[in-house]
mmCIF file with all atom_site columns, C-alpha atoms in Angstrom:
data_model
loop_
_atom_site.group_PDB
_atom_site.id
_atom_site.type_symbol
_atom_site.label_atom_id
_atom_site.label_alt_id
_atom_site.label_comp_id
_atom_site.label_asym_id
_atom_site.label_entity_id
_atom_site.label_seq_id
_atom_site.pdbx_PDB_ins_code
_atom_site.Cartn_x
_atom_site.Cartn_y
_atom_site.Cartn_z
_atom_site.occupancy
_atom_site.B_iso_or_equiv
_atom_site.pdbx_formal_charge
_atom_site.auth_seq_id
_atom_site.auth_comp_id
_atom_site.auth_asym_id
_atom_site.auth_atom_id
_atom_site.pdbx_PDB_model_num
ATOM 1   C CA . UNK A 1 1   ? -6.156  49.540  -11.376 1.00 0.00 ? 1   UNK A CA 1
ATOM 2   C CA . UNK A 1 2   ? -5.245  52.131  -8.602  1.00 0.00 ? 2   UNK A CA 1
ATOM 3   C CA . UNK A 1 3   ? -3.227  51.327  -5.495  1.00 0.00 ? 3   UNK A CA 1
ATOM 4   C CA . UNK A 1 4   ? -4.813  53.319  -3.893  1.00 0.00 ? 4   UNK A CA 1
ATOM 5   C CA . UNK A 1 5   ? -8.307  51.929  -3.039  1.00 0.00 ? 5   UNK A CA 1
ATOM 6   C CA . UNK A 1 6   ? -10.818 53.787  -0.374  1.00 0.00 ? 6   UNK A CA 1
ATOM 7   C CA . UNK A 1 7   ? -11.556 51.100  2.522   1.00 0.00 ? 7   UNK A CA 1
ATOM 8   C CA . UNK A 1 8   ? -15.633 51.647  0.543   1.00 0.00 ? 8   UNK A CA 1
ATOM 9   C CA . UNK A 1 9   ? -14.654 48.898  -1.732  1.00 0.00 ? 9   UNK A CA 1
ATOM 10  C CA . UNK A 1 10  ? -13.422 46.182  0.217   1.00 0.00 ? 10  UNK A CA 1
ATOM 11  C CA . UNK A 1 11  ? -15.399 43.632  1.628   1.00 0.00 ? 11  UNK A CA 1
ATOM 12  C CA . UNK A 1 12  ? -15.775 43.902  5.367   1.00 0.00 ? 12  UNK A CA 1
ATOM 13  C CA . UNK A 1 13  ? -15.539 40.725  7.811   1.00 0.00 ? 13  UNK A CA 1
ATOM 14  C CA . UNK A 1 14  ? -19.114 41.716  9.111   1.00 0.00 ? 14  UNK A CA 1
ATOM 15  C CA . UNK A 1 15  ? -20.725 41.700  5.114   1.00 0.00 ? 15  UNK A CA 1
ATOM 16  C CA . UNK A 1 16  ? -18.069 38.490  4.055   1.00 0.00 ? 16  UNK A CA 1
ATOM 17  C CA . UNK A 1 17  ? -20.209 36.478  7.282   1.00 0.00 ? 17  UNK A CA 1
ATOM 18  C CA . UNK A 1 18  ? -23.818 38.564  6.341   1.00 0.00 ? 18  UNK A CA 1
ATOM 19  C CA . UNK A 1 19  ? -23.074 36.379  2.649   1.00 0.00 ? 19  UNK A CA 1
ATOM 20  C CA . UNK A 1 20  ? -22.246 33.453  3.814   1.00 0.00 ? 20  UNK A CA 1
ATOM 21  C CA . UNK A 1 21  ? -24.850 33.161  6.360   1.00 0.00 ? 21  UNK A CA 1
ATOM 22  C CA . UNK A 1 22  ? -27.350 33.976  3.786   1.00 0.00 ? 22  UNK A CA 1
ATOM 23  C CA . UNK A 1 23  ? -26.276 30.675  1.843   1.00 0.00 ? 23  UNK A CA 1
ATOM 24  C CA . UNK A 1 24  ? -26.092 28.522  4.607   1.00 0.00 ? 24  UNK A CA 1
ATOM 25  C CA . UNK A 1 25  ? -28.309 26.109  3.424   1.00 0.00 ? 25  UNK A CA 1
ATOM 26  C CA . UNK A 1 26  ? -26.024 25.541  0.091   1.00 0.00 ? 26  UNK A CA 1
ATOM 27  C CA . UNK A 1 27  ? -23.514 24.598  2.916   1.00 0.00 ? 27  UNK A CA 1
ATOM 28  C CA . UNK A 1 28  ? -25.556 22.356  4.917   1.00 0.00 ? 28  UNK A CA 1
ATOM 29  C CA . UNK A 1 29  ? -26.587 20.691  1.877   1.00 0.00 ? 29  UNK A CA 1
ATOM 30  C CA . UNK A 1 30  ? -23.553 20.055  -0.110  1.00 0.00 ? 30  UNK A CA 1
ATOM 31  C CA . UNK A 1 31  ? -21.983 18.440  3.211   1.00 0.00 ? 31  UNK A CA 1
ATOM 32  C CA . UNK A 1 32  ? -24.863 16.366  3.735   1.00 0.00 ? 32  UNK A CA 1
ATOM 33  C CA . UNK A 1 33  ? -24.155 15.081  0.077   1.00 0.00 ? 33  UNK A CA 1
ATOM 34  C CA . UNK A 1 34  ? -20.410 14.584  0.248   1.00 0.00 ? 34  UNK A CA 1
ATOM 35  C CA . UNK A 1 35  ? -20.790 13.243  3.889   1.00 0.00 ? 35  UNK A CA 1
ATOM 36  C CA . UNK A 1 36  ? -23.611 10.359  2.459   1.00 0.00 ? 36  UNK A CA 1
ATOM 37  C CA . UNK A 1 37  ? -21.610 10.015  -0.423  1.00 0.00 ? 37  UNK A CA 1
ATOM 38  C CA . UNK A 1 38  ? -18.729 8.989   1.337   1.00 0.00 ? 38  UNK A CA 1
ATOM 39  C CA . UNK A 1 39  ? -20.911 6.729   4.012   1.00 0.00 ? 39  UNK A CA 1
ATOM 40  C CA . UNK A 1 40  ? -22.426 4.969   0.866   1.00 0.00 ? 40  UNK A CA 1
ATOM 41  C CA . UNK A 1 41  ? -18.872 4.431   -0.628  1.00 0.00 ? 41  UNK A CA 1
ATOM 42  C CA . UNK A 1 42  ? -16.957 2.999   2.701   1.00 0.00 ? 42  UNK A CA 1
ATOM 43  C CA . UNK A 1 43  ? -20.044 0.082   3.137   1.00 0.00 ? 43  UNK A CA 1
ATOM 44  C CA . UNK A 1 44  ? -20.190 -0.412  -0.020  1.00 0.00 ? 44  UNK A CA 1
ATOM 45  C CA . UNK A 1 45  ? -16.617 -1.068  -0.650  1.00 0.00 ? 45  UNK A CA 1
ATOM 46  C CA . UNK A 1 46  ? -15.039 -4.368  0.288   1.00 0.00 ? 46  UNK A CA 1
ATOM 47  C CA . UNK A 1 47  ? -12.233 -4.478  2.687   1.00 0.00 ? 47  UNK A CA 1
ATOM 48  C CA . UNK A 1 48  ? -9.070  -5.569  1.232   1.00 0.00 ? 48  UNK A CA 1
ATOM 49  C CA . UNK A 1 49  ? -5.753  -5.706  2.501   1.00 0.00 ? 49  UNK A CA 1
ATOM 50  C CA . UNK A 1 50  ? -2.354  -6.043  0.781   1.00 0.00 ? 50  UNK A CA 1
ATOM 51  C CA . UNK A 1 51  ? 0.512   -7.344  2.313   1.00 0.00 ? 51  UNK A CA 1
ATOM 52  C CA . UNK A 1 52  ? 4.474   -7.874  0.543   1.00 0.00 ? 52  UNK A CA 1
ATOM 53  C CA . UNK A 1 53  ? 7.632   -9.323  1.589   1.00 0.00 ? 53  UNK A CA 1
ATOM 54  C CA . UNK A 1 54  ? 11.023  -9.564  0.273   1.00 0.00 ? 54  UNK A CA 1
ATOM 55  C CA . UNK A 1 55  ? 13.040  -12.712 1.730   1.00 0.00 ? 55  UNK A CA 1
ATOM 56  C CA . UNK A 1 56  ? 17.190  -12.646 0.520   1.00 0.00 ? 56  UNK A CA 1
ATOM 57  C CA . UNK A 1 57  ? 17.826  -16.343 0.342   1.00 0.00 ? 57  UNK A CA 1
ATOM 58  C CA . UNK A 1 58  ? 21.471  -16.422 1.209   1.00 0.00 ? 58  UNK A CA 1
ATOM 59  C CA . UNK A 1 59  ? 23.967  -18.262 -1.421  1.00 0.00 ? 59  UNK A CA 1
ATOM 60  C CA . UNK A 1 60  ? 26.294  -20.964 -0.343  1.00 0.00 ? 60  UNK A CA 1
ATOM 61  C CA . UNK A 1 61  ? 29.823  -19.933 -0.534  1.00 0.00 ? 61  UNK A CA 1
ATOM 62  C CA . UNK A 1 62  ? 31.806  -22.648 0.577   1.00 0.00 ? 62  UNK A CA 1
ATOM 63  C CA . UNK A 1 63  ? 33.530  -23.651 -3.201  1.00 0.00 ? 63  UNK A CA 1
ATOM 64  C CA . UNK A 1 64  ? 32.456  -20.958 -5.681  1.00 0.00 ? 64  UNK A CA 1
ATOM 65  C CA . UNK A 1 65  ? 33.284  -22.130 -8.643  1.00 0.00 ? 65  UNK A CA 1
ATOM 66  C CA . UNK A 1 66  ? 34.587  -19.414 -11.196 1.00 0.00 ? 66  UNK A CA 1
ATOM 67  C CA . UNK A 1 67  ? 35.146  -19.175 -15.295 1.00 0.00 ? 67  UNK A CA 1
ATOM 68  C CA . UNK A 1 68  ? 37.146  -17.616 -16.774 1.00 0.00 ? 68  UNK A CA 1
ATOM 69  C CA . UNK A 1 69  ? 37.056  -16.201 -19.997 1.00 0.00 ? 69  UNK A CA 1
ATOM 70  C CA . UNK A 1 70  ? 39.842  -14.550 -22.351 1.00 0.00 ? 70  UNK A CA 1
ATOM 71  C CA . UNK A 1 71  ? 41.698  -11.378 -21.687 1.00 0.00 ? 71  UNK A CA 1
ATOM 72  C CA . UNK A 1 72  ? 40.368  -9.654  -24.974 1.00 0.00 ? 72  UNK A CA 1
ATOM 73  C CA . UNK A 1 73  ? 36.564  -8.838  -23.396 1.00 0.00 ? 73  UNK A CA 1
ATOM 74  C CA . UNK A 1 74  ? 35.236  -6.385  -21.667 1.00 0.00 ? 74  UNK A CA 1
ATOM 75  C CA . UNK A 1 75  ? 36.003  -6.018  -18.021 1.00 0.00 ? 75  UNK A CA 1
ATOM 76  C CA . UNK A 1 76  ? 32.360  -7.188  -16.977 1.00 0.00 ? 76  UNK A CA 1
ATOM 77  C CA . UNK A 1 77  ? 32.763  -10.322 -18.555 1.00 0.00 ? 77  UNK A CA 1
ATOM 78  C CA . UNK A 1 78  ? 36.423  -11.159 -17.430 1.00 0.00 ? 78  UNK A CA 1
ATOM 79  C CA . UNK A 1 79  ? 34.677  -13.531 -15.023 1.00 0.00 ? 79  UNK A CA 1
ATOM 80  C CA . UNK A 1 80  ? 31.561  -15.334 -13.981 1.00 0.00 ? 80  UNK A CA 1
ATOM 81  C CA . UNK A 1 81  ? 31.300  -16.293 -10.086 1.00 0.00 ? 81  UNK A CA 1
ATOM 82  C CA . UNK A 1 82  ? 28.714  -19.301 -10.173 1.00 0.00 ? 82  UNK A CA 1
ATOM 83  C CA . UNK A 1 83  ? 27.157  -20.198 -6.503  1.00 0.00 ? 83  UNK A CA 1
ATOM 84  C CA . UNK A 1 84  ? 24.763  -23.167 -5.932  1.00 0.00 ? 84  UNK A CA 1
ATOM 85  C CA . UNK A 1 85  ? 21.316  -21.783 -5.191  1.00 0.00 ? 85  UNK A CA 1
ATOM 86  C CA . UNK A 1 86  ? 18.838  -22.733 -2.439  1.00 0.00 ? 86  UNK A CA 1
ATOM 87  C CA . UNK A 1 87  ? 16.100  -20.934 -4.085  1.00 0.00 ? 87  UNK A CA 1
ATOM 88  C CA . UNK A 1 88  ? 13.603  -24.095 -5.160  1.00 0.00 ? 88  UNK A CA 1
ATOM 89  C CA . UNK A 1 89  ? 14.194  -25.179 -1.223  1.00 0.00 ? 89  UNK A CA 1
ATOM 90  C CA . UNK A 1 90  ? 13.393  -22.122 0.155   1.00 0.00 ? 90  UNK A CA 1
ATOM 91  C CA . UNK A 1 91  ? 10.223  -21.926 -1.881  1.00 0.00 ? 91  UNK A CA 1
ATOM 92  C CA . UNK A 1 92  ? 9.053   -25.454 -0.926  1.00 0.00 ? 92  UNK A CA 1
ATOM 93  C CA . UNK A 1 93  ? 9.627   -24.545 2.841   1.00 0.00 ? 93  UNK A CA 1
ATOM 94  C CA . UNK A 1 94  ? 7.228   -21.269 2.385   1.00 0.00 ? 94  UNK A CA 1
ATOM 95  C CA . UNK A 1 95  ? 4.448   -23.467 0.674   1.00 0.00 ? 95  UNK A CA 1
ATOM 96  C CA . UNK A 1 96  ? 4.497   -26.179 2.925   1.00 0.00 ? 96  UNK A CA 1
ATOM 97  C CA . UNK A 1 97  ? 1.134   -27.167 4.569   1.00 0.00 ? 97  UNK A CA 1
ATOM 98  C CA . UNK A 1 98  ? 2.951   -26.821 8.206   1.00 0.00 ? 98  UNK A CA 1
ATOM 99  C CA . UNK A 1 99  ? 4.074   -23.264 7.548   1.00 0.00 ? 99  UNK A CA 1
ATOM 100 C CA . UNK A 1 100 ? 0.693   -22.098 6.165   1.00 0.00 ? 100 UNK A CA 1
ATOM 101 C CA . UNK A 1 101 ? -1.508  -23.766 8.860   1.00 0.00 ? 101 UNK A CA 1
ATOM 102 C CA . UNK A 1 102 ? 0.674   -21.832 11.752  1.00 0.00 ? 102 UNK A CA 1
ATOM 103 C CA . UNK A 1 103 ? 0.005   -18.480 9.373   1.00 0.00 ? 103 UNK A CA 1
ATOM 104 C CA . UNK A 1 104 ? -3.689  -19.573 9.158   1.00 0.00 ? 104 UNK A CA 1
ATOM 105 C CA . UNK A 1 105 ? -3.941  -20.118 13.003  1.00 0.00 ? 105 UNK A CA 1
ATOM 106 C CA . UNK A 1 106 ? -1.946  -17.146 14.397  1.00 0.00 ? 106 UNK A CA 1
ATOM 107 C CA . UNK A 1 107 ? -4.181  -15.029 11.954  1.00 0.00 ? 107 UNK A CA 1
ATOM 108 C CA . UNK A 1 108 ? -7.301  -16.717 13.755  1.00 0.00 ? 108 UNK A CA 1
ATOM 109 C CA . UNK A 1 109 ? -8.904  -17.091 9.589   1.00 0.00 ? 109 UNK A CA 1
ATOM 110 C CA . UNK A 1 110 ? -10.596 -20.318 10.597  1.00 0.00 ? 110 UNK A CA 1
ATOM 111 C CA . UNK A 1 111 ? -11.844 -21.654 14.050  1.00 0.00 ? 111 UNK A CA 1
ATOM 112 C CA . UNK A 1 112 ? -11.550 -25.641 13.854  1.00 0.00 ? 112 UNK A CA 1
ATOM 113 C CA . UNK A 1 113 ? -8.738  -27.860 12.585  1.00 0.00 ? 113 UNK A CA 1
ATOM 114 C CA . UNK A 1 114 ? -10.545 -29.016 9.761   1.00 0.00 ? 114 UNK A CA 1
ATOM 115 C CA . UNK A 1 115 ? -11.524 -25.213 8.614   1.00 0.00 ? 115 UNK A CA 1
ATOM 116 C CA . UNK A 1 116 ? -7.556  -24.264 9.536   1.00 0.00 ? 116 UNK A CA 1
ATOM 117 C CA . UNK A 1 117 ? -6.426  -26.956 6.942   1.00 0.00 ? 117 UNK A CA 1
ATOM 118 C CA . UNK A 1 118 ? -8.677  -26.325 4.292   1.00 0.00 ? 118 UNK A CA 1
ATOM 119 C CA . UNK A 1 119 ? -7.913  -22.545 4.321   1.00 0.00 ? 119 UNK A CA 1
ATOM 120 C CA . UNK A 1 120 ? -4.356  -23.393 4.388   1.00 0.00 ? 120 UNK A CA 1
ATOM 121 C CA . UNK A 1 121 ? -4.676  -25.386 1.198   1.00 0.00 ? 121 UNK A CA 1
ATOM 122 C CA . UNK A 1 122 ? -6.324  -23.206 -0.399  1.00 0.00 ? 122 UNK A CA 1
ATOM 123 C CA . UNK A 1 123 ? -3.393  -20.385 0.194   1.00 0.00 ? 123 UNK A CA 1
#
């Protein structure tokens, strides 16, 4: 290829617009396909929203009780620090009835008390 090229063979703004103008109709019609296409996809598609939490149930630490093991392992295993959990009380409180009816109210998901409790027991 030459470096050199005479300003003949490049494409001018004025003939780059003459094209495009000439197609316009492939324009008009592939955005009136992509644009229905994406209509037809948002209806059509149900709404669905995720949420997540992470909750650190904190450990008791008033008498941790600790074993420990012979001087001949490895340092990891020199001792075990054992803490009574809370874990299966913490759960119970976030499935209680009483927490999930104030979720299911603040949220407005149901409009009458009986509607309120039934879509809390289902949660």
């Amino acid at each position: 290829m030459q470096k050199n090229k005479s300003a003949e063979e490049f494409l001018s703004i004025q003939d780059f617009w003459q094209i495009c103008l000439g197609h316009i109709s492939w324009f008009v019609i592939s955005l009136i396909v992509t644009f229905s296409a994406a209509i037809y996809y948002l209806s059509s598609t149900p709404d669905m929203f995720t949420r997540e939490a992470a909750v650190l149930v904190k450990q008791e630490t008033t008498s941790p009780m600790v074993a420990q093991k012979s001087g001949g392992e490895d340092f990891n295993n020199m001792a075990l620090v054992q803490q009574p959990t809370s874990v299966p009380n913490v759960q119970r409180q976030y499935t209680s009835l009483t927490l999930l009816t104030n979720v299911v109210r603040r949220l407005n998901l149901a409009s009458d008390s009986v509607g309120i409790i039934k879509t809390a027991e289902s949660i």
